[in-house]
Amino acid sequence: MSDASADSLVVSRDPNHPANLICELCTLFYNNGWVTGTGGGISIREADKIFIAPSGVQKERMVPDNMFVMNLPTREYLRVPKSLKPSACTPLFLAAYTNRNAGACIHTHSQNAVIISLLYDKVFTIANIEQIKALPKITEPGYFGFFDTLTIPIIENTAHEEDLKDSLEQAIIDYPTSTAVLVRRHGIYVWGETVWKAKVYNEAIDYLLELAIKMRQLGIPPDGAIGSERNTRLV
Ligand SMILES: [Zn+2]
């Protein structure tokens, strides 16, 4: 469907309309090197509707008219832009919406996520770093504290993006305190209660991933006790 009434779903002068926000965030993420070469994707939920960036469009050139709109309860497309394919990330976004009641989901091909997935086996852990406090505990109100350990699961990549759905859903169930899932040699999925929270979580996690890579390069364990880094430096 792409009639005039469906087009009205993505036309708005409000900069906070999901179709406009997806374009703004795609440009921002492109400039951060997270969604280069059409990789990655973003989806935002507004009540029962989800807005999804298309497949194969250069992220920095995305326009609201490119957006797919789906009815979340029925999974029926309310708007399909001409000559575009829905994002292969769509089943993964749906997993975050249905299992976590997310308000938005972000998928990037961040190099920090890829490198971390090569340095860790089943989970990435980091502790005693101030930036952890930007991330929600999920299973209880509030955010992680400075002395907490953050754990993010890592799943294996598949030949096709949509085939990640089952393992991503299992990771969401197995790691109820995580608001993200790393995909080995591929990237990361991050979601949040709102699009702004998802953006903050994605930025905070990427910062922690980059920091962990640098700490390991210096021989400092990212999940080590406070003080262990000083011993490491003396060795
Ligand atoms: Zn991907």
Short mmCIF file of C-alpha atoms and ligand atoms in Angstrom, two decimals:
data_model
loop_
_atom_site.label_atom_id
_atom_site.label_comp_id
_atom_site.label_asym_id
_atom_site.label_seq_id
_atom_site.Cartn_x
_atom_site.Cartn_y
_atom_site.Cartn_z
CA MET A 1 0.00 0.00 0.00
CA SER A 2 1.36 3.46 -0.84
CA ASP A 3 -1.70 5.64 -1.30
CA ALA A 4 -2.06 9.23 -0.13
CA SER A 5 -3.45 8.28 3.27
CA ALA A 6 -0.51 5.95 3.88
CA ASP A 7 1.91 8.68 2.80
CA SER A 8 0.43 10.96 5.45
CA LEU A 9 1.81 8.54 8.05
CA VAL A 10 5.34 9.77 7.31
CA VAL A 11 4.72 13.45 6.48
CA SER A 12 5.08 15.83 9.42
CA ARG A 13 6.76 19.14 10.21
CA ASP A 14 7.34 17.92 13.74
CA PRO A 15 11.08 17.14 14.03
CA ASN A 16 10.19 14.53 16.67
CA HIS A 17 7.93 12.58 14.29
CA PRO A 18 9.42 9.06 13.97
CA ALA A 19 9.89 9.34 10.18
CA ASN A 20 11.90 12.56 10.66
CA LEU A 21 13.81 11.26 13.67
CA ILE A 22 14.94 8.12 11.86
CA CYS A 23 16.49 10.30 9.13
CA GLU A 24 18.22 12.52 11.69
CA LEU A 25 19.61 9.55 13.63
CA CYS A 26 20.71 7.70 10.50
CA THR A 27 22.81 10.73 9.51
CA LEU A 28 24.24 10.98 13.03
CA PHE A 29 25.10 7.27 13.14
CA TYR A 30 26.57 7.43 9.62
CA ASN A 31 28.86 10.23 10.75
CA ASN A 32 29.91 8.09 13.74
CA GLY A 33 30.91 5.27 11.35
CA TRP A 34 28.24 2.95 12.76
CA VAL A 35 26.05 2.47 9.65
CA THR A 36 28.48 2.78 6.75
CA GLY A 37 27.64 1.33 3.32
CA THR A 38 23.89 0.99 4.04
CA GLY A 39 24.63 -1.39 6.96
CA GLY A 40 22.61 -1.21 10.19
CA GLY A 41 19.12 0.11 10.76
CA ILE A 42 16.73 1.97 13.04
CA SER A 43 13.11 1.49 14.02
CA ILE A 44 10.88 3.63 16.27
CA ARG A 45 7.52 2.67 17.82
CA GLU A 46 4.71 5.15 18.31
CA ALA A 47 1.78 3.48 20.10
CA ASP A 48 0.80 0.51 17.89
CA LYS A 49 2.74 1.67 14.84
CA ILE A 50 6.38 0.97 14.13
CA PHE A 51 8.43 2.99 11.67
CA ILE A 52 11.28 1.16 9.97
CA ALA A 53 14.11 2.46 7.78
CA PRO A 54 14.31 0.57 4.46
CA SER A 55 17.01 -1.79 3.26
CA GLY A 56 19.71 -0.65 0.86
CA VAL A 57 19.35 3.13 1.18
CA GLN A 58 22.44 5.13 2.09
CA LYS A 59 21.86 6.13 5.67
CA GLU A 60 22.94 9.77 5.30
CA ARG A 61 20.55 10.24 2.36
CA MET A 62 17.45 8.77 4.02
CA VAL A 63 14.21 10.81 3.69
CA PRO A 64 10.86 10.33 5.50
CA ASP A 65 9.26 9.11 2.27
CA ASN A 66 11.55 6.03 2.46
CA MET A 67 9.95 4.78 5.69
CA PHE A 68 7.95 1.59 6.11
CA VAL A 69 5.14 1.67 8.68
CA MET A 70 3.80 -1.50 10.29
CA ASN A 71 0.91 -2.18 12.66
CA LEU A 72 2.71 -3.91 15.52
CA PRO A 73 -0.14 -6.14 16.84
CA THR A 74 -1.19 -7.41 13.39
CA ARG A 75 2.25 -7.23 11.68
CA GLU A 76 0.48 -5.73 8.67
CA TYR A 77 2.32 -3.08 6.66
CA LEU A 78 0.39 0.20 6.70
CA ARG A 79 2.82 1.85 4.30
CA VAL A 80 5.27 0.36 1.81
CA PRO A 81 7.39 2.90 -0.09
CA LYS A 82 7.70 2.32 -3.83
CA SER A 83 10.72 0.38 -5.09
CA LEU A 84 12.13 -0.25 -1.62
CA LYS A 85 12.56 -3.42 0.39
CA PRO A 86 11.86 -3.62 4.13
CA SER A 87 14.93 -3.81 6.31
CA ALA A 88 16.27 -7.32 6.91
CA CYS A 89 16.51 -6.21 10.55
CA THR A 90 12.69 -6.09 10.83
CA PRO A 91 12.25 -9.51 12.57
CA LEU A 92 14.98 -8.53 15.04
CA PHE A 93 13.33 -5.19 15.79
CA LEU A 94 10.04 -7.05 16.32
CA ALA A 95 11.79 -9.31 18.83
CA ALA A 96 12.83 -6.25 20.89
CA TYR A 97 9.33 -4.75 20.67
CA THR A 98 7.49 -7.90 21.70
CA ASN A 99 9.92 -9.29 24.30
CA ARG A 100 10.96 -5.99 25.92
CA ASN A 101 8.16 -3.57 25.03
CA ALA A 102 10.85 -1.37 23.46
CA GLY A 103 10.09 2.10 22.11
CA ALA A 104 12.93 2.00 19.61
CA CYS A 105 15.62 -0.36 18.38
CA ILE A 106 18.99 0.51 16.84
CA HIS A 107 21.27 -1.82 14.88
CA THR A 108 24.80 -0.74 13.99
CA HIS A 109 27.87 -2.31 12.45
CA SER A 110 30.13 -0.47 14.91
CA GLN A 111 33.75 -1.62 14.61
CA ASN A 112 34.03 -1.53 18.41
CA ALA A 113 31.18 -4.08 18.61
CA VAL A 114 32.83 -6.30 15.99
CA ILE A 115 36.25 -6.24 17.71
CA ILE A 116 34.74 -6.95 21.14
CA SER A 117 32.84 -9.92 19.67
CA LEU A 118 36.24 -11.35 18.62
CA LEU A 119 37.80 -10.82 22.06
CA TYR A 120 35.02 -12.40 24.17
CA ASP A 121 33.18 -15.73 23.98
CA LYS A 122 29.55 -15.82 25.19
CA VAL A 123 29.35 -12.49 27.03
CA PHE A 124 31.11 -9.13 27.26
CA THR A 125 31.60 -7.85 30.82
CA ILE A 126 32.88 -4.58 32.18
CA ALA A 127 32.92 -3.23 35.74
CA ASN A 128 33.79 -0.19 37.83
CA ILE A 129 33.52 2.38 35.03
CA GLU A 130 31.47 5.57 35.47
CA GLN A 131 29.75 5.30 32.05
CA ILE A 132 27.99 2.07 33.15
CA LYS A 133 25.62 4.37 35.07
CA ALA A 134 23.96 5.39 31.77
CA LEU A 135 22.50 1.88 31.41
CA PRO A 136 19.23 0.60 32.90
CA LYS A 137 18.97 -2.46 35.14
CA ILE A 138 15.76 -3.57 33.37
CA THR A 139 14.78 -6.22 35.94
CA GLU A 140 14.52 -3.58 38.67
CA PRO A 141 13.98 0.19 38.62
CA GLY A 142 16.98 2.41 38.14
CA TYR A 143 20.36 2.22 36.51
CA PHE A 144 23.58 0.27 36.99
CA GLY A 145 25.83 1.65 39.71
CA PHE A 146 29.53 2.40 39.47
CA PHE A 147 30.48 -0.81 41.29
CA ASP A 148 28.19 -3.06 39.21
CA THR A 149 29.27 -5.36 36.40
CA LEU A 150 27.58 -4.87 33.04
CA THR A 151 27.02 -8.03 30.96
CA ILE A 152 26.06 -8.05 27.27
CA PRO A 153 25.45 -11.41 25.51
CA ILE A 154 27.17 -12.30 22.23
CA ILE A 155 25.36 -14.44 19.62
CA GLU A 156 26.82 -16.07 16.52
CA ASN A 157 26.27 -14.44 13.14
CA THR A 158 24.21 -16.05 10.38
CA ALA A 159 24.43 -15.78 6.58
CA HIS A 160 21.22 -13.74 6.49
CA GLU A 161 20.32 -11.00 9.00
CA GLU A 162 16.73 -12.22 9.53
CA ASP A 163 18.02 -15.66 10.60
CA LEU A 164 19.45 -14.07 13.76
CA LYS A 165 15.94 -13.75 15.18
CA ASP A 166 15.77 -16.99 17.22
CA SER A 167 19.17 -16.61 18.86
CA LEU A 168 18.56 -12.91 19.54
CA GLU A 169 15.25 -13.74 21.20
CA GLN A 170 16.93 -16.46 23.28
CA ALA A 171 19.63 -13.99 24.37
CA ILE A 172 16.94 -11.48 25.39
CA ILE A 173 15.36 -14.19 27.57
CA ASP A 174 18.65 -15.52 28.97
CA TYR A 175 20.06 -12.07 29.85
CA PRO A 176 17.11 -10.13 31.30
CA THR A 177 19.29 -7.26 32.55
CA SER A 178 20.77 -6.48 29.13
CA THR A 179 19.40 -3.82 26.81
CA ALA A 180 21.64 -4.96 23.97
CA VAL A 181 22.88 -8.05 22.12
CA LEU A 182 26.23 -8.26 20.32
CA VAL A 183 26.44 -10.26 17.07
CA ARG A 184 29.86 -11.80 16.41
CA ARG A 185 31.76 -10.36 13.43
CA HIS A 186 28.69 -8.25 12.66
CA GLY A 187 27.63 -5.51 15.12
CA ILE A 188 25.11 -4.83 17.87
CA TYR A 189 21.38 -4.47 18.54
CA VAL A 190 20.40 -1.92 21.23
CA TRP A 191 16.90 -0.97 22.31
CA GLY A 192 15.27 1.33 24.86
CA GLU A 193 11.97 2.52 26.26
CA THR A 194 12.07 5.57 23.95
CA VAL A 195 14.13 6.51 20.93
CA TRP A 196 16.20 8.93 23.02
CA LYS A 197 16.93 6.30 25.65
CA ALA A 198 17.90 3.81 22.93
CA LYS A 199 20.25 6.46 21.48
CA VAL A 200 21.87 7.13 24.88
CA TYR A 201 22.24 3.39 25.60
CA ASN A 202 23.80 2.82 22.18
CA GLU A 203 26.30 5.65 22.71
CA ALA A 204 27.15 4.56 26.26
CA ILE A 205 27.66 0.94 25.21
CA ASP A 206 29.85 1.88 22.25
CA TYR A 207 31.96 4.03 24.58
CA LEU A 208 32.34 1.05 26.96
CA LEU A 209 33.22 -1.32 24.10
CA GLU A 210 35.89 1.06 22.81
CA LEU A 211 37.24 1.57 26.32
CA ALA A 212 37.42 -2.20 26.91
CA ILE A 213 39.42 -2.66 23.70
CA LYS A 214 41.90 0.01 24.83
CA MET A 215 42.11 -1.44 28.37
CA ARG A 216 42.87 -4.88 27.00
CA GLN A 217 45.55 -3.43 24.71
CA LEU A 218 47.22 -2.13 27.90
CA GLY A 219 46.80 -5.47 29.68
CA ILE A 220 44.10 -4.10 32.01
CA PRO A 221 41.10 -6.43 32.53
CA PRO A 222 37.89 -4.38 31.83
CA ASP A 223 36.01 -6.36 34.50
CA GLY A 224 38.88 -6.38 37.01
CA ALA A 225 38.77 -5.07 40.55
CA ILE A 226 39.62 -1.45 41.27
CA GLY A 227 43.36 -1.29 41.83
CA SER A 228 44.20 -4.24 39.59
CA GLU A 229 45.10 -1.84 36.77
CA ARG A 230 47.87 -0.32 38.86
CA ASN A 231 49.40 -3.75 39.42
CA THR A 232 49.13 -4.42 35.69
CA ARG A 233 50.99 -1.25 34.83
CA LEU A 234 53.84 -2.16 37.17
CA VAL A 235 54.40 -5.58 35.57
ZN ZN B 1 23.49 -5.94 10.29
#
